[in-house]
CSV table of C-alpha atoms and ligand atoms in Angstrom, one decimal:
chain,number,residue,atom,x,y,z
A,619,MET,CA,-9.5,-2.4,15.2
A,620,ALA,CA,-8.4,1.2,15.8
A,621,ARG,CA,-8.9,4.0,13.4
A,622,GLN,CA,-7.4,7.5,13.7
A,623,VAL,CA,-8.1,10.4,11.3
A,624,GLU,CA,-5.7,13.3,11.1
A,625,ILE,CA,-6.2,16.5,9.1
A,626,TRP,CA,-3.1,18.2,7.6
A,627,ASN,CA,-2.8,21.3,5.5
A,628,ASN,CA,-1.3,19.9,2.4
A,629,ARG,CA,0.5,16.9,0.7
A,630,ALA,CA,3.8,18.0,2.1
A,631,GLU,CA,2.5,17.9,5.7
A,632,ILE,CA,0.9,14.5,5.0
A,633,ALA,CA,4.3,13.2,3.7
A,634,SER,CA,6.1,14.6,6.8
A,635,ARG,CA,3.7,12.9,9.1
A,636,ALA,CA,3.8,9.7,7.1
A,637,LEU,CA,7.6,9.8,7.3
A,638,LEU,CA,7.5,9.9,11.1
A,639,LEU,CA,5.0,7.0,11.2
A,640,CYS,CA,7.4,5.0,8.9
A,641,GLN,CA,10.3,5.8,11.2
A,642,LEU,CA,8.3,4.7,14.3
A,643,ALA,CA,7.2,1.5,12.6
A,644,TYR,CA,10.8,0.9,11.4
A,645,ASN,CA,12.2,1.4,14.9
A,646,GLU,CA,9.7,-1.0,16.4
A,647,ALA,CA,10.1,-3.7,13.8
A,648,ILE,CA,13.9,-3.6,13.8
A,649,ALA,CA,14.0,-3.7,17.6
A,650,LYS,CA,11.5,-6.7,17.7
A,651,ASN,CA,12.3,-8.7,14.6
A,652,ASP,CA,15.5,-7.2,13.2
A,653,ARG,CA,13.7,-6.5,9.9
A,654,PHE,CA,11.1,-4.1,8.6
A,655,THR,CA,8.4,-5.1,6.0
A,656,ILE,CA,6.7,-2.2,4.3
A,657,VAL,CA,4.2,-2.2,1.5
A,658,ALA,CA,4.3,0.7,-0.9
A,659,ALA,CA,1.3,2.4,-2.4
A,660,GLY,CA,1.0,3.4,-6.0
A,661,GLY,CA,-0.4,6.5,-7.6
A,662,SER,CA,1.0,10.0,-7.2
A,663,THR,CA,0.4,11.0,-3.6
A,664,PRO,CA,3.1,8.8,-2.0
A,665,ARG,CA,5.9,10.2,-4.2
A,666,VAL,CA,6.8,13.0,-1.8
A,667,LEU,CA,7.0,10.5,1.0
A,668,TYR,CA,9.2,8.3,-1.0
A,669,GLU,CA,11.6,11.2,-1.8
A,670,LEU,CA,11.8,11.8,2.0
A,671,LEU,CA,12.4,8.1,2.7
A,672,ALA,CA,15.3,8.2,0.3
A,673,THR,CA,17.1,10.6,2.8
A,674,LYS,CA,16.8,8.2,5.7
A,675,GLU,CA,19.9,6.6,7.1
A,676,TRP,CA,18.2,3.2,7.7
A,677,GLU,CA,19.8,-0.3,7.8
A,678,TRP,CA,18.5,-0.9,4.3
A,679,SER,CA,19.7,-4.6,4.4
A,680,LYS,CA,16.9,-5.1,7.0
A,681,VAL,CA,14.2,-3.4,5.0
A,682,HIS,CA,11.9,-5.3,2.7
A,683,VAL,CA,9.6,-3.4,0.3
A,684,PHE,CA,6.5,-4.9,-1.3
A,685,TRP,CA,3.7,-3.3,-3.3
A,686,GLY,CA,0.0,-3.3,-2.4
A,687,ASP,CA,-0.9,-3.3,-6.1
A,688,GLU,CA,0.5,-2.9,-9.6
A,689,ARG,CA,-0.8,-1.9,-12.9
A,690,TYR,CA,-0.2,-4.7,-15.4
A,691,VAL,CA,2.7,-3.0,-17.2
A,692,PRO,CA,6.5,-3.4,-17.4
A,693,VAL,CA,8.5,-1.5,-14.8
A,694,SER,CA,9.7,0.8,-17.6
A,695,ASP,CA,6.1,2.0,-18.2
A,696,PRO,CA,5.3,5.4,-16.8
A,697,GLN,CA,2.2,3.9,-15.2
A,698,SER,CA,4.3,1.4,-13.2
A,699,ASN,CA,4.0,1.8,-9.4
A,700,GLU,CA,7.3,-0.1,-9.0
A,701,GLY,CA,8.9,2.3,-11.5
A,702,MET,CA,7.7,5.4,-9.7
A,703,THR,CA,8.8,4.0,-6.3
A,704,ARG,CA,12.3,3.1,-7.6
A,705,LYS,CA,12.8,6.5,-9.2
A,706,ALA,CA,11.7,8.4,-6.1
A,707,TRP,CA,13.2,6.2,-3.4
A,708,LEU,CA,14.7,2.7,-4.0
A,709,ASP,CA,17.2,3.7,-6.6
A,710,LEU,CA,18.6,6.3,-4.2
A,711,VAL,CA,19.3,4.0,-1.2
A,712,ALA,CA,21.5,1.0,-0.6
A,713,ILE,CA,18.7,-1.6,-0.4
A,714,PRO,CA,19.7,-5.0,-1.7
A,715,ALA,CA,18.0,-6.0,-4.9
A,716,SER,CA,16.7,-9.1,-3.2
A,717,ASN,CA,14.8,-6.9,-0.6
A,718,ILE,CA,12.7,-5.3,-3.3
A,719,HIS,CA,9.7,-7.6,-3.8
A,720,ALA,CA,8.1,-6.4,-7.0
A,721,ILE,CA,4.8,-7.7,-8.3
A,722,PRO,CA,5.4,-9.8,-11.5
A,723,THR,CA,3.7,-8.3,-14.6
A,724,ASP,CA,5.3,-10.5,-17.2
A,725,PRO,CA,3.1,-13.6,-17.3
A,726,THR,CA,0.6,-13.4,-20.1
A,727,ASP,CA,-2.1,-14.3,-17.6
A,728,PRO,CA,-2.5,-11.9,-14.7
A,729,ALA,CA,-3.9,-14.7,-12.6
A,730,ILE,CA,-0.6,-16.4,-12.8
A,731,ALA,CA,1.2,-13.3,-11.7
A,732,ALA,CA,-1.2,-13.0,-8.7
A,733,ASN,CA,-0.5,-16.6,-7.7
A,734,GLN,CA,3.2,-16.0,-8.0
A,735,TYR,CA,3.1,-13.0,-5.8
A,736,GLU,CA,1.0,-14.7,-3.2
A,737,GLN,CA,3.4,-17.7,-3.2
A,738,HIS,CA,6.3,-15.3,-2.8
A,739,ILE,CA,4.7,-13.6,0.2
A,740,GLN,CA,3.9,-17.0,1.7
A,741,GLU,CA,7.5,-18.2,1.3
A,742,PHE,CA,8.9,-14.9,2.6
A,743,PHE,CA,6.9,-15.1,5.8
A,744,GLY,CA,7.0,-18.9,6.1
A,745,VAL,CA,3.2,-19.3,6.2
A,746,ALA,CA,1.1,-22.0,4.8
A,747,SER,CA,-1.8,-21.6,2.4
A,748,GLY,CA,-4.8,-20.2,4.3
A,749,GLU,CA,-2.6,-18.3,6.8
A,750,ILE,CA,-2.4,-14.5,6.6
A,751,PRO,CA,1.0,-13.0,7.3
A,752,GLN,CA,1.4,-9.6,9.0
A,753,PHE,CA,3.3,-6.8,7.4
A,754,ASP,CA,4.7,-4.2,9.7
A,755,LEU,CA,3.4,-1.2,7.7
A,756,ILE,CA,1.1,-0.9,4.7
A,757,LEU,CA,0.9,2.4,2.9
A,758,LEU,CA,-2.3,3.1,0.9
A,759,GLY,CA,-3.9,5.9,-1.2
A,760,MET,CA,-7.5,6.3,-2.1
A,761,GLY,CA,-9.0,7.2,-5.4
A,762,ASP,CA,-11.8,9.8,-6.1
A,763,ASP,CA,-14.1,6.8,-6.4
A,764,GLY,CA,-13.1,5.4,-3.0
A,765,HIS,CA,-10.9,2.6,-4.3
A,766,THR,CA,-7.7,1.6,-2.6
A,767,ALA,CA,-4.9,-0.5,-3.9
A,768,SER,CA,-6.5,-2.0,-6.9
A,769,LEU,CA,-9.8,-2.8,-5.2
A,770,PHE,CA,-12.1,-0.9,-7.4
A,771,PRO,CA,-15.9,-0.4,-7.1
A,772,HIS,CA,-18.1,-3.3,-8.2
A,773,THR,CA,-15.2,-5.6,-9.1
A,774,LYS,CA,-14.7,-9.3,-8.2
A,775,ALA,CA,-11.6,-8.5,-6.2
A,776,LEU,CA,-13.7,-7.0,-3.5
A,777,LYS,CA,-15.2,-10.3,-2.7
A,778,VAL,CA,-12.0,-12.3,-2.6
A,779,SER,CA,-11.5,-13.4,1.0
A,780,ASP,CA,-9.5,-16.6,0.7
A,781,ARG,CA,-6.4,-15.3,-1.1
A,782,LEU,CA,-3.6,-12.9,-0.2
A,783,VAL,CA,-3.3,-11.5,-3.8
A,784,THR,CA,-5.8,-11.4,-6.6
A,785,VAL,CA,-6.5,-9.8,-10.0
A,786,GLY,CA,-8.1,-6.4,-9.9
A,787,GLU,CA,-9.5,-4.5,-12.8
A,788,LYS,CA,-9.8,-0.9,-13.8
A,789,ASP,CA,-11.6,0.2,-17.0
A,790,GLY,CA,-11.1,-3.3,-18.4
A,791,GLN,CA,-7.4,-3.2,-17.6
A,792,PRO,CA,-6.0,-5.9,-15.3
A,793,ARG,CA,-4.2,-5.0,-12.1
A,794,ILE,CA,-2.6,-7.2,-9.4
A,795,THR,CA,-3.7,-6.3,-5.9
A,796,MET,CA,-3.3,-7.4,-2.3
A,797,THR,CA,-6.7,-8.4,-0.9
A,798,ALA,CA,-8.5,-6.7,2.0
A,799,PRO,CA,-7.8,-9.6,4.4
A,800,LEU,CA,-4.1,-9.4,3.8
A,801,ILE,CA,-4.1,-5.6,4.2
A,802,ASN,CA,-6.2,-5.7,7.3
A,803,GLN,CA,-3.7,-8.1,9.0
A,804,ALA,CA,-1.0,-5.4,8.9
A,805,LYS,CA,0.4,-4.1,12.2
A,806,GLU,CA,-0.4,-0.6,10.9
A,807,ILE,CA,-2.1,0.8,7.8
A,808,VAL,CA,-1.5,4.4,6.8
A,809,PHE,CA,-3.7,6.1,4.2
A,810,MET,CA,-2.6,9.3,2.5
A,811,VAL,CA,-5.5,11.2,1.0
A,812,ASP,CA,-5.4,14.7,-0.4
A,813,GLY,CA,-7.4,16.9,-2.8
A,814,ALA,CA,-10.9,18.2,-2.9
A,815,ALA,CA,-11.8,15.6,-5.6
A,816,LYS,CA,-11.6,13.0,-2.9
A,817,ALA,CA,-13.8,14.7,-0.3
A,818,LYS,CA,-17.1,13.0,-1.3
A,819,ALA,CA,-15.6,9.5,-1.3
A,820,LEU,CA,-13.7,10.1,1.9
A,821,THR,CA,-16.8,11.2,3.7
A,822,ALA,CA,-18.6,8.0,2.5
A,823,VAL,CA,-15.6,5.8,3.4
A,824,LEU,CA,-15.3,7.2,6.9
A,825,ALA,CA,-19.1,7.3,7.6
A,826,PRO,CA,-20.5,4.8,10.2
A,827,LYS,CA,-22.4,2.9,7.5
A,828,GLY,CA,-22.0,2.5,3.8
A,829,ASP,CA,-21.6,0.2,0.8
A,830,VAL,CA,-18.2,-1.4,0.4
A,831,ASN,CA,-19.0,-2.2,-3.3
A,832,LEU,CA,-19.4,1.5,-3.9
A,833,TYR,CA,-16.6,2.7,-1.7
A,834,PRO,CA,-14.1,-0.2,-1.4
A,835,SER,CA,-11.8,1.6,1.0
A,836,ARG,CA,-14.5,0.7,3.6
A,837,LEU,CA,-13.1,-2.8,3.4
A,838,ILE,CA,-10.0,-1.6,5.2
A,839,THR,CA,-10.9,-2.1,8.8
A,840,GLY,CA,-7.5,-2.9,10.3
A,841,ASN,CA,-5.4,-0.7,12.6
A,842,THR,CA,-5.5,2.4,10.4
A,843,ILE,CA,-4.3,6.0,10.5
A,844,TRP,CA,-5.9,8.3,7.9
A,845,LEU,CA,-3.7,11.3,6.9
A,846,CYS,CA,-6.1,13.6,5.1
A,847,ASP,CA,-5.6,17.1,3.8
A,848,ARG,CA,-8.0,19.9,4.7
A,849,THR,CA,-9.6,20.0,1.2
A,850,ALA,CA,-10.2,16.2,1.2
A,851,LYS,CA,-11.9,16.2,4.6
A,852,VAL,CA,-15.1,18.2,4.5
B,762,6PG,C1,-2.7,2.9,-8.0
B,762,6PG,C2,-2.8,3.0,-6.5
B,762,6PG,C3,-4.1,3.5,-6.1
B,762,6PG,C4,-3.9,4.9,-5.6
B,762,6PG,C5,-5.1,5.8,-5.7
B,762,6PG,C6,-4.8,7.2,-5.3
B,762,6PG,O1,-2.1,1.9,-8.5
B,762,6PG,O2,-3.1,3.9,-8.6
B,762,6PG,O3,-2.4,1.9,-5.8
B,762,6PG,O4,-4.9,2.8,-5.2
B,762,6PG,O5,-3.4,4.9,-4.3
B,762,6PG,O6,-5.6,5.7,-7.0
B,762,6PG,O7,-3.9,7.7,-6.3
B,762,6PG,P1,-3.3,9.2,-6.3
B,762,6PG,O8,-2.3,9.1,-5.1
B,762,6PG,O9,-2.6,9.3,-7.6
B,762,6PG,O10,-4.4,10.1,-6.0
């Protein structure tokens, strides 16, 4: 599948470019399917983009927001990806509550939460077990260690190929994450990567050859656009 790498000067420029890509993906999806399915990324980088999305005059009743991963905490927790996304974007637009497809983090067993989210995605897209649905747009970040979503180095989640959603793990803490096969099925994947601390990992991820266990973002081989800032791209 295609891969495009763009170098921008800073996080603000990355966010502006990402906003245009979101707008183009929205336009195409609404024209074709009369709905837009977008997967939000966690972490701090996407926040500026989310604040810009909050200014868009979209037909929010036709927009469905999912998350690529979630820390296993309540939405009120400062660590919550859902909480950050709601504060920066979703609380500021007229999107129906039923169009916000949050990852459950209340079951005592994270594996139950992963199953619930997978079933929810299957029901939403009307696909059977074993089929992989296609999101219109998946937003991703990348950590200094080359992880994306909650696909962290040397974890079992990297090897899960027969599920849409699984349990990830960071420093012994559970996370819920979309799997690489589900992410790769997306019509378009946009990575937002900035900061010198990510330069080493980014070079390894974009290199022709490398170890996916060491740099899990290498698992993402779908139709991908990398938006990198100058300091992250050596
Ligand atoms: C998360 C994210 C994670 C994030 C990267 C980059 O839950 O933390 O999904 O994959 O995108 O860690 O995070 P920053 O944008 O904060 O650098």
